[in-house]
PDB file of C-alpha atoms and ligand atoms in Angstrom:
ATOM      1  CA  MET A1410       6.907  21.419  14.486  1.00 59.00           C
ATOM      2  CA  SER A1411       4.456  18.655  15.128  1.00 93.00           C
ATOM      3  CA  LEU A1412       6.546  15.657  15.984  1.00 96.00           C
ATOM      4  CA  ALA A1413       4.592  13.688  18.607  1.00 98.00           C
ATOM      5  CA  THR A1414       4.982  10.599  20.763  1.00 97.00           C
ATOM      6  CA  LEU A1415       2.651   7.634  20.549  1.00 98.00           C
ATOM      7  CA  LYS A1416       1.504   8.240  24.118  1.00 97.00           C
ATOM      8  CA  GLU A1417       0.472  11.850  23.411  1.00 97.00           C
ATOM      9  CA  VAL A1418      -1.531  10.903  20.329  1.00 98.00           C
ATOM     10  CA  LEU A1419      -3.173   7.759  21.735  1.00 98.00           C
ATOM     11  CA  ASP A1420      -4.107   9.208  25.137  1.00 96.00           C
ATOM     12  CA  ASP A1421      -6.117  11.907  23.337  1.00 97.00           C
ATOM     13  CA  ALA A1422      -7.683   9.335  20.999  1.00 97.00           C
ATOM     14  CA  ARG A1423      -8.685   7.107  23.907  1.00 96.00           C
ATOM     15  CA  GLN A1424     -10.248   9.981  25.802  1.00 96.00           C
ATOM     16  CA  LYS A1425     -12.247  11.205  22.769  1.00 96.00           C
ATOM     17  CA  LYS A1426     -12.931   7.730  21.310  1.00 95.00           C
ATOM     18  CA  TYR A1427     -11.459   8.040  17.834  1.00 98.00           C
ATOM     19  CA  GLY A1428      -8.809   5.959  16.061  1.00 98.00           C
ATOM     20  CA  VAL A1429      -5.346   6.921  14.795  1.00 98.00           C
ATOM     21  CA  GLY A1430      -4.040   5.252  11.645  1.00 98.00           C
ATOM     22  CA  ASN A1431      -0.609   3.609  11.705  1.00 98.00           C
ATOM     23  CA  PHE A1432       0.750   3.245   8.183  1.00 98.00           C
ATOM     24  CA  ASP A1433       3.884   1.293   7.300  1.00 97.00           C
ATOM     25  CA  VAL A1434       5.616   3.524   4.743  1.00 98.00           C
ATOM     26  CA  PHE A1435       8.709   1.925   3.277  1.00 97.00           C
ATOM     27  CA  ASN A1436       9.527   4.453   0.552  1.00 97.00           C
ATOM     28  CA  LEU A1437       9.161   8.131  -0.284  1.00 97.00           C
ATOM     29  CA  GLU A1438       6.001   7.666  -2.394  1.00 98.00           C
ATOM     30  CA  MET A1439       4.190   6.019   0.524  1.00 98.00           C
ATOM     31  CA  LEU A1440       5.554   8.543   3.011  1.00 98.00           C
ATOM     32  CA  ARG A1441       4.416  11.517   0.891  1.00 98.00           C
ATOM     33  CA  GLY A1442       1.000   9.999   0.205  1.00 98.00           C
ATOM     34  CA  VAL A1443       0.284   9.332   3.879  1.00 98.00           C
ATOM     35  CA  ILE A1444       1.535  12.733   5.130  1.00 98.00           C
ATOM     36  CA  GLU A1445      -0.583  14.566   2.527  1.00 98.00           C
ATOM     37  CA  ALA A1446      -3.628  12.465   3.454  1.00 98.00           C
ATOM     38  CA  ALA A1447      -3.147  13.320   7.152  1.00 98.00           C
ATOM     39  CA  GLU A1448      -2.846  17.036   6.427  1.00 98.00           C
ATOM     40  CA  GLU A1449      -5.873  17.110   4.108  1.00 98.00           C
ATOM     41  CA  THR A1450      -8.074  15.214   6.593  1.00 98.00           C
ATOM     42  CA  GLU A1451      -6.542  17.023   9.598  1.00 98.00           C
ATOM     43  CA  SER A1452      -5.742  13.703  11.273  1.00 98.00           C
ATOM     44  CA  PRO A1453      -2.908  12.776  13.618  1.00 98.00           C
ATOM     45  CA  VAL A1454      -0.903   9.976  12.047  1.00 98.00           C
ATOM     46  CA  ILE A1455       1.662   7.303  12.902  1.00 98.00           C
ATOM     47  CA  LEU A1456       4.363   6.686  10.276  1.00 98.00           C
ATOM     48  CA  ALA A1457       5.912   3.262  10.759  1.00 98.00           C
ATOM     49  CA  TYR A1458       9.093   1.664   9.497  1.00 97.00           C
ATOM     50  CA  ALA A1459      10.575  -1.715  10.362  1.00 95.00           C
ATOM     51  CA  GLU A1460      13.903  -3.493  10.280  1.00 93.00           C
ATOM     52  CA  SER A1461      12.452  -5.866   7.675  1.00 93.00           C
ATOM     53  CA  PHE A1462      12.296  -2.925   5.214  1.00 95.00           C
ATOM     54  CA  GLU A1463      16.019  -2.282   5.483  1.00 94.00           C
ATOM     55  CA  THR A1464      16.683  -4.025   2.184  1.00 95.00           C
ATOM     56  CA  LEU A1465      15.254  -0.746   0.759  1.00 96.00           C
ATOM     57  CA  ALA A1466      16.694   1.893   3.126  1.00 95.00           C
ATOM     58  CA  ASP A1467      18.827   1.827   6.273  1.00 95.00           C
ATOM     59  CA  ILE A1468      16.598   2.621   9.256  1.00 95.00           C
ATOM     60  CA  ARG A1469      19.075   5.214  10.606  1.00 93.00           C
ATOM     61  CA  HIS A1470      18.881   7.315   7.419  1.00 94.00           C
ATOM     62  CA  TYR A1471      15.187   6.692   6.875  1.00 96.00           C
ATOM     63  CA  GLY A1472      14.377   7.646  10.481  1.00 95.00           C
ATOM     64  CA  LYS A1473      15.881  11.085   9.894  1.00 94.00           C
ATOM     65  CA  LEU A1474      13.844  11.505   6.705  1.00 96.00           C
ATOM     66  CA  LEU A1475      10.628  10.549   8.526  1.00 97.00           C
ATOM     67  CA  ARG A1476      11.481  12.942  11.323  1.00 96.00           C
ATOM     68  CA  SER A1477      12.077  15.880   9.026  1.00 95.00           C
ATOM     69  CA  TYR A1478       8.707  15.331   7.288  1.00 96.00           C
ATOM     70  CA  ALA A1479       7.037  15.032  10.700  1.00 97.00           C
ATOM     71  CA  GLU A1480       8.537  18.286  11.942  1.00 96.00           C
ATOM     72  CA  ALA A1481       7.227  20.158   8.902  1.00 97.00           C
ATOM     73  CA  ALA A1482       3.701  18.683   9.045  1.00 97.00           C
ATOM     74  CA  SER A1483       0.612  20.628  10.091  1.00 97.00           C
ATOM     75  CA  VAL A1484      -0.755  17.652  12.094  1.00 98.00           C
ATOM     76  CA  PRO A1485       0.783  15.566  14.940  1.00 98.00           C
ATOM     77  CA  VAL A1486       3.037  12.858  13.462  1.00 98.00           C
ATOM     78  CA  VAL A1487       4.521   9.903  15.381  1.00 98.00           C
ATOM     79  CA  ILE A1488       7.637   8.169  14.031  1.00 98.00           C
ATOM     80  CA  HIS A1489       7.206   4.545  15.032  1.00 98.00           C
ATOM     81  CA  CYS A1490       9.352   1.434  14.648  1.00 98.00           C
ATOM     82  CA  ASP A1491       7.093  -1.547  13.949  1.00 96.00           C
ATOM     83  CA  HIS A1492       7.819  -5.066  15.299  1.00 95.00           C
ATOM     84  CA  ALA A1493      11.321  -4.706  16.722  1.00 96.00           C
ATOM     85  CA  VAL A1494      12.245  -8.099  18.136  1.00 95.00           C
ATOM     86  CA  THR A1495      15.572  -7.323  19.856  1.00 96.00           C
ATOM     87  CA  LEU A1496      16.690  -4.700  22.366  1.00 97.00           C
ATOM     88  CA  GLU A1497      19.667  -3.907  20.115  1.00 97.00           C
ATOM     89  CA  GLU A1498      17.228  -2.811  17.415  1.00 96.00           C
ATOM     90  CA  ILE A1499      15.305  -0.699  19.945  1.00 97.00           C
ATOM     91  CA  GLN A1500      18.538   1.120  20.892  1.00 97.00           C
ATOM     92  CA  ARG A1501      19.410   1.710  17.241  1.00 96.00           C
ATOM     93  CA  VAL A1502      16.030   3.240  16.326  1.00 96.00           C
ATOM     94  CA  LEU A1503      15.869   5.391  19.459  1.00 97.00           C
ATOM     95  CA  GLU A1504      19.224   6.853  18.457  1.00 96.00           C
ATOM     96  CA  SER A1505      17.846   7.425  14.928  1.00 95.00           C
ATOM     97  CA  GLY A1506      15.120   9.816  16.094  1.00 95.00           C
ATOM     98  CA  PHE A1507      12.058   7.558  16.386  1.00 97.00           C
ATOM     99  CA  THR A1508       9.491   8.812  18.926  1.00 98.00           C
ATOM    100  CA  SER A1509       7.931   5.393  19.424  1.00 98.00           C
ATOM    101  CA  VAL A1510       8.939   1.730  19.247  1.00 98.00           C
ATOM    102  CA  MET A1511       7.101  -1.569  19.288  1.00 98.00           C
ATOM    103  CA  ILE A1512       8.913  -4.394  21.055  1.00 97.00           C
ATOM    104  CA  ASP A1513       7.394  -7.679  19.948  1.00 95.00           C
ATOM    105  CA  ALA A1514       8.211 -10.559  22.295  1.00 95.00           C
ATOM    106  CA  SER A1515       4.711 -12.011  21.924  1.00 92.00           C
ATOM    107  CA  ASP A1516       6.084 -15.429  20.975  1.00 90.00           C
ATOM    108  CA  LYS A1517       7.939 -15.646  24.332  1.00 94.00           C
ATOM    109  CA  THR A1518       6.625 -16.724  27.766  1.00 95.00           C
ATOM    110  CA  PHE A1519       4.730 -14.131  29.839  1.00 96.00           C
ATOM    111  CA  GLU A1520       7.727 -13.634  32.165  1.00 97.00           C
ATOM    112  CA  GLU A1521      10.168 -13.205  29.293  1.00 97.00           C
ATOM    113  CA  ASN A1522       7.813 -10.831  27.461  1.00 97.00           C
ATOM    114  CA  VAL A1523       7.522  -8.731  30.670  1.00 98.00           C
ATOM    115  CA  ARG A1524      11.307  -8.683  31.126  1.00 98.00           C
ATOM    116  CA  ILE A1525      12.086  -7.606  27.543  1.00 98.00           C
ATOM    117  CA  THR A1526       9.249  -5.060  27.388  1.00 98.00           C
ATOM    118  CA  ARG A1527      10.199  -3.582  30.775  1.00 98.00           C
ATOM    119  CA  LYS A1528      13.765  -3.168  29.532  1.00 98.00           C
ATOM    120  CA  ALA A1529      12.559  -1.487  26.298  1.00 98.00           C
ATOM    121  CA  VAL A1530      10.505   0.959  28.413  1.00 98.00           C
ATOM    122  CA  GLU A1531      13.586   1.812  30.511  1.00 98.00           C
ATOM    123  CA  MET A1532      15.618   2.365  27.338  1.00 98.00           C
ATOM    124  CA  ALA A1533      12.976   4.594  25.708  1.00 98.00           C
ATOM    125  CA  ARG A1534      12.386   6.963  28.643  1.00 97.00           C
ATOM    126  CA  PRO A1535      15.633   9.011  28.323  1.00 98.00           C
ATOM    127  CA  PHE A1536      14.671   9.608  24.654  1.00 97.00           C
ATOM    128  CA  HIS A1537      11.114  10.671  25.653  1.00 97.00           C
ATOM    129  CA  ALA A1538       9.892   7.935  23.319  1.00 98.00           C
ATOM    130  CA  SER A1539       6.860   5.675  23.780  1.00 98.00           C
ATOM    131  CA  VAL A1540       6.743   1.882  23.788  1.00 98.00           C
ATOM    132  CA  GLU A1541       4.090  -0.478  22.401  1.00 98.00           C
ATOM    133  CA  SER A1542       4.179  -4.189  23.178  1.00 98.00           C
ATOM    134  CA  GLU A1543       2.014  -7.188  22.294  1.00 95.00           C
ATOM    135  CA  ILE A1544       0.323  -9.752  24.518  1.00 93.00           C
ATOM    136  CA  GLY A1545      -1.392 -12.777  23.054  1.00 90.00           C
ATOM    137  CA  HIS A1546      -0.136 -13.218  19.522  1.00 86.00           C
ATOM    138  CA  VAL A1547      -1.293 -11.816  16.162  1.00 88.00           C
ATOM    139  CA  ALA A1548      -0.355 -14.343  13.454  1.00 82.00           C
ATOM    140  CA  GLY A1549       0.846 -13.620   9.952  1.00 78.00           C
ATOM    141  CA  LEU A1550       4.521 -12.728  10.405  1.00 72.00           C
ATOM    142  CA  GLU A1551       5.800 -16.202   9.572  1.00 58.00           C
ATOM    143  CA  ALA A1552       9.215 -14.830   8.705  1.00 50.00           C
ATOM    144  CA  LEU A1553       9.647 -13.796  12.342  1.00 49.00           C
ATOM    145  CA  PHE A1554       8.073 -16.631  14.284  1.00 52.00           C
ATOM    146  CA  GLU A1555       8.073 -20.363  13.815  1.00 52.00           C
ATOM    147  CA  ASN A1556       4.729 -22.183  13.980  1.00 54.00           C
ATOM    148  CA  ASP A1557       2.957 -18.827  13.753  1.00 61.00           C
ATOM    149  CA  HIS A1558      -0.661 -19.004  14.929  1.00 72.00           C
ATOM    150  CA  ASN A1559      -3.200 -16.685  16.547  1.00 79.00           C
ATOM    151  CA  VAL A1560      -3.440 -16.671  20.367  1.00 86.00           C
ATOM    152  CA  PHE A1561      -6.262 -14.458  21.692  1.00 92.00           C
ATOM    153  CA  THR A1562      -5.326 -11.926  24.389  1.00 95.00           C
ATOM    154  CA  ASP A1563      -6.573 -12.728  27.896  1.00 95.00           C
ATOM    155  CA  PRO A1564      -7.873  -9.556  29.678  1.00 97.00           C
ATOM    156  CA  GLU A1565      -6.539 -10.399  33.158  1.00 97.00           C
ATOM    157  CA  THR A1566      -3.096 -11.323  31.769  1.00 96.00           C
ATOM    158  CA  ALA A1567      -3.054  -8.137  29.664  1.00 97.00           C
ATOM    159  CA  ARG A1568      -3.825  -5.981  32.708  1.00 98.00           C
ATOM    160  CA  LYS A1569      -1.022  -7.613  34.717  1.00 97.00           C
ATOM    161  CA  PHE A1570       1.322  -7.182  31.754  1.00 98.00           C
ATOM    162  CA  ALA A1571       0.525  -3.467  31.343  1.00 98.00           C
ATOM    163  CA  GLU A1572       1.012  -2.849  35.070  1.00 97.00           C
ATOM    164  CA  ALA A1573       4.287  -4.803  35.288  1.00 97.00           C
ATOM    165  CA  THR A1574       5.870  -3.200  32.214  1.00 98.00           C
ATOM    166  CA  GLU A1575       4.453   0.376  32.343  1.00 97.00           C
ATOM    167  CA  VAL A1576       4.151   0.145  28.570  1.00 98.00           C
ATOM    168  CA  ASP A1577       2.337   3.020  26.756  1.00 98.00           C
ATOM    169  CA  ALA A1578       0.146   0.958  24.389  1.00 98.00           C
ATOM    170  CA  LEU A1579      -0.750  -2.681  24.016  1.00 98.00           C
ATOM    171  CA  ALA A1580      -1.362  -4.666  20.815  1.00 97.00           C
ATOM    172  CA  VAL A1581      -4.102  -7.264  21.266  1.00 96.00           C
ATOM    173  CA  SER A1582      -5.168 -10.370  19.411  1.00 94.00           C
ATOM    174  CA  ILE A1583      -8.954 -10.492  18.965  1.00 95.00           C
ATOM    175  CA  GLY A1584      -9.393 -12.304  15.644  1.00 91.00           C
ATOM    176  CA  ASN A1585      -7.122  -9.971  13.634  1.00 92.00           C
ATOM    177  CA  VAL A1586      -4.202 -11.322  11.565  1.00 90.00           C
ATOM    178  CA  HIS A1587      -1.379  -9.748   9.541  1.00 90.00           C
ATOM    179  CA  GLY A1588      -1.499  -9.645   5.745  1.00 86.00           C
ATOM    180  CA  VAL A1589      -4.360 -10.769   3.525  1.00 86.00           C
ATOM    181  CA  TYR A1590      -7.329 -12.450   5.291  1.00 85.00           C
ATOM    182  CA  ARG A1591      -7.933 -15.895   3.818  1.00 81.00           C
ATOM    183  CA  LYS A1592     -11.461 -15.949   5.243  1.00 83.00           C
ATOM    184  CA  GLU A1593     -13.873 -13.330   6.608  1.00 86.00           C
ATOM    185  CA  PRO A1594     -12.322 -11.822   9.815  1.00 89.00           C
ATOM    186  CA  ASP A1595     -14.207 -12.925  12.955  1.00 90.00           C
ATOM    187  CA  ILE A1596     -13.540 -10.094  15.434  1.00 94.00           C
ATOM    188  CA  GLN A1597     -14.218 -10.980  19.085  1.00 95.00           C
ATOM    189  CA  PHE A1598     -16.070  -7.829  20.194  1.00 97.00           C
ATOM    190  CA  GLU A1599     -17.022  -9.173  23.607  1.00 97.00           C
ATOM    191  CA  LEU A1600     -13.349  -9.911  24.311  1.00 97.00           C
ATOM    192  CA  LEU A1601     -12.416  -6.402  23.114  1.00 97.00           C
ATOM    193  CA  GLU A1602     -14.922  -4.821  25.511  1.00 97.00           C
ATOM    194  CA  ARG A1603     -13.462  -6.809  28.417  1.00 97.00           C
ATOM    195  CA  LEU A1604      -9.942  -5.791  27.390  1.00 97.00           C
ATOM    196  CA  GLU A1605     -10.934  -2.118  27.258  1.00 97.00           C
ATOM    197  CA  GLN A1606     -12.355  -2.373  30.790  1.00 97.00           C
ATOM    198  CA  GLU A1607      -9.357  -4.247  32.249  1.00 97.00           C
ATOM    199  CA  VAL A1608      -6.319  -2.751  30.527  1.00 97.00           C
ATOM    200  CA  PRO A1609      -5.138   0.693  31.725  1.00 97.00           C
ATOM    201  CA  VAL A1610      -3.394   1.715  28.448  1.00 97.00           C
ATOM    202  CA  PRO A1611      -4.600   2.365  24.845  1.00 98.00           C
ATOM    203  CA  LEU A1612      -5.230  -0.755  22.726  1.00 98.00           C
ATOM    204  CA  VAL A1613      -3.686  -1.412  19.303  1.00 98.00           C
ATOM    205  CA  LEU A1614      -5.021  -3.441  16.381  1.00 97.00           C
ATOM    206  CA  HIS A1615      -2.509  -4.964  13.956  1.00 95.00           C
ATOM    207  CA  GLY A1616      -3.698  -6.334  10.623  1.00 93.00           C
ATOM    208  CA  ALA A1617      -6.547  -3.852  10.011  1.00 94.00           C
ATOM    209  CA  SER A1618      -6.336  -4.170   6.201  1.00 92.00           C
ATOM    210  CA  GLY A1619      -9.196  -6.371   5.003  1.00 90.00           C
ATOM    211  CA  ILE A1620     -11.467  -5.739   8.013  1.00 95.00           C
ATOM    212  CA  SER A1621     -14.824  -4.196   6.965  1.00 95.00           C
ATOM    213  CA  ASP A1622     -15.543  -0.510   7.562  1.00 96.00           C
ATOM    214  CA  GLU A1623     -18.417  -1.453   9.849  1.00 97.00           C
ATOM    215  CA  ASP A1624     -16.259  -3.721  12.040  1.00 97.00           C
ATOM    216  CA  THR A1625     -13.469  -1.115  12.107  1.00 97.00           C
ATOM    217  CA  ARG A1626     -15.843   1.606  13.332  1.00 97.00           C
ATOM    218  CA  ARG A1627     -17.232  -0.756  15.954  1.00 97.00           C
ATOM    219  CA  MET A1628     -13.732  -1.679  17.178  1.00 97.00           C
ATOM    220  CA  VAL A1629     -12.816   2.006  17.548  1.00 98.00           C
ATOM    221  CA  ARG A1630     -16.030   2.590  19.536  1.00 96.00           C
ATOM    222  CA  CYS A1631     -15.110  -0.408  21.720  1.00 96.00           C
ATOM    223  CA  GLY A1632     -11.655   0.976  22.549  1.00 95.00           C
ATOM    224  CA  ILE A1633      -9.128   0.341  19.759  1.00 98.00           C
ATOM    225  CA  THR A1634      -7.119   3.575  19.386  1.00 98.00           C
ATOM    226  CA  LYS A1635      -4.219   2.627  17.066  1.00 98.00           C
ATOM    227  CA  VAL A1636      -5.180   0.909  13.828  1.00 98.00           C
ATOM    228  CA  ASN A1637      -2.334  -0.601  11.767  1.00 97.00           C
ATOM    229  CA  TYR A1638      -2.560  -0.560   7.967  1.00 96.00           C
ATOM    230  CA  TYR A1639      -0.007  -1.962   5.582  1.00 95.00           C
ATOM    231  CA  THR A1640      -1.488  -4.403   3.064  1.00 93.00           C
ATOM    232  CA  ASP A1641      -4.249  -2.032   1.846  1.00 95.00           C
ATOM    233  CA  LEU A1642      -1.731   0.696   0.933  1.00 97.00           C
ATOM    234  CA  CYS A1643       0.461  -1.858  -0.868  1.00 97.00           C
ATOM    235  CA  ILE A1644      -2.561  -3.088  -2.855  1.00 97.00           C
ATOM    236  CA  ALA A1645      -3.461   0.518  -3.828  1.00 98.00           C
ATOM    237  CA  ALA A1646       0.126   1.173  -4.998  1.00 98.00           C
ATOM    238  CA  SER A1647       0.382  -2.122  -6.905  1.00 98.00           C
ATOM    239  CA  ASP A1648      -2.968  -1.554  -8.678  1.00 98.00           C
ATOM    240  CA  CYS A1649      -1.822   1.941  -9.677  1.00 98.00           C
ATOM    241  CA  ILE A1650       1.456   0.602 -11.100  1.00 97.00           C
ATOM    242  CA  ARG A1651      -0.392  -2.038 -13.156  1.00 97.00           C
ATOM    243  CA  GLN A1652      -2.812   0.562 -14.557  1.00 97.00           C
ATOM    244  CA  ASN A1653      -0.017   3.039 -15.420  1.00 96.00           C
ATOM    245  CA  ALA A1654       2.681   0.599 -16.486  1.00 95.00           C
ATOM    246  CA  ASP A1655       3.214   2.340 -19.847  1.00 97.00           C
ATOM    247  CA  LYS A1656       4.067   5.718 -18.240  1.00 97.00           C
ATOM    248  CA  HIS A1657       7.516   7.195 -17.596  1.00 97.00           C
ATOM    249  CA  TYR A1658       8.861   6.129 -14.186  1.00 97.00           C
ATOM    250  CA  TYR A1659       8.708   9.710 -12.894  1.00 97.00           C
ATOM    251  CA  GLU A1660       4.987   9.996 -13.815  1.00 97.00           C
ATOM    252  CA  LEU A1661       4.414   6.545 -12.338  1.00 97.00           C
ATOM    253  CA  SER A1662       5.989   7.591  -9.018  1.00 97.00           C
ATOM    254  CA  LYS A1663       3.720  10.644  -8.829  1.00 97.00           C
ATOM    255  CA  ALA A1664       0.690   8.464  -9.578  1.00 98.00           C
ATOM    256  CA  VAL A1665       1.653   6.114  -6.738  1.00 98.00           C
ATOM    257  CA  VAL A1666       1.811   9.041  -4.287  1.00 98.00           C
ATOM    258  CA  ASP A1667      -1.774   9.957  -5.269  1.00 98.00           C
ATOM    259  CA  ALA A1668      -3.010   6.360  -5.062  1.00 98.00           C
ATOM    260  CA  VAL A1669      -1.498   5.879  -1.592  1.00 98.00           C
ATOM    261  CA  LYS A1670      -2.908   9.248  -0.530  1.00 98.00           C
ATOM    262  CA  GLU A1671      -6.471   8.321  -1.559  1.00 98.00           C
ATOM    263  CA  ALA A1672      -6.250   4.921   0.183  1.00 98.00           C
ATOM    264  CA  ALA A1673      -4.866   6.502   3.374  1.00 98.00           C
ATOM    265  CA  LYS A1674      -7.492   9.282   3.338  1.00 98.00           C
ATOM    266  CA  ALA A1675     -10.307   6.718   3.215  1.00 98.00           C
ATOM    267  CA  LYS A1676      -8.886   5.011   6.326  1.00 98.00           C
ATOM    268  CA  MET A1677      -8.344   8.295   8.173  1.00 98.00           C
ATOM    269  CA  LEU A1678     -11.940   9.418   7.549  1.00 98.00           C
ATOM    270  CA  LEU A1679     -13.170   6.006   8.716  1.00 97.00           C
ATOM    271  CA  LEU A1680     -11.313   6.352  12.039  1.00 98.00           C
ATOM    272  CA  LYS A1681     -12.617   9.840  12.912  1.00 95.00           C
TER     273      LYS A1681
HETATM  274 ZN1   ZN B2337       1.896  -5.993  13.212  1.00 78.61          ZN
END
């Protein structure tokens, strides 16, 4: 059984300076593709699901499915809930077998973000689950936040936040955004280096799809340990469906597994 917590996987990555891919997998084709990619490249992996995907599958049922694949895998697999915004959701996913949760109160004041994150940490401990939080704000989730815009993470504030909350990993805003980049990403490497020096926990990058291989490698060398991919896997699956549109749905589903697998493998090899 190789079910792992986020803390276990990221502490090792931070120590040995490699990156771990976090992939949002909202259906069985994506889940299978990513697990097979992790096993073939011998990479630890983070499988993420979010409340926003529940139009497809209830998180309580899907969590159990993720967990059973994780337990059978030959590599460490973290079952992570991405962008939970309420403590009620945190409770629900912890009870569904997730080994890691992200509480996102990054649109709140510092004090409120500390209070909510601290509470999520207290809730997760009896489940031996890890908690990721966000300080500064990574834009691109307009459905969640009004007037969504990027706010870079301040190193001193991030250190205080990590110490006050005892969170296991911290998502930072350094020029990254969610979704498709409308212009060339301008990653703030100097800021990242200061964050790595100040902040006592592993750093997380949301919105890694669309960032060049060169910049991704450099960010991992500078201290990013968890790298979140979503859009790139969706693009790979959509392209595959367009190219195979005349096939039987069963053949099409198998082709999507392979397309997602190849896209995920490329990212995993990049992060090593
Ligand atoms: Zn995100």
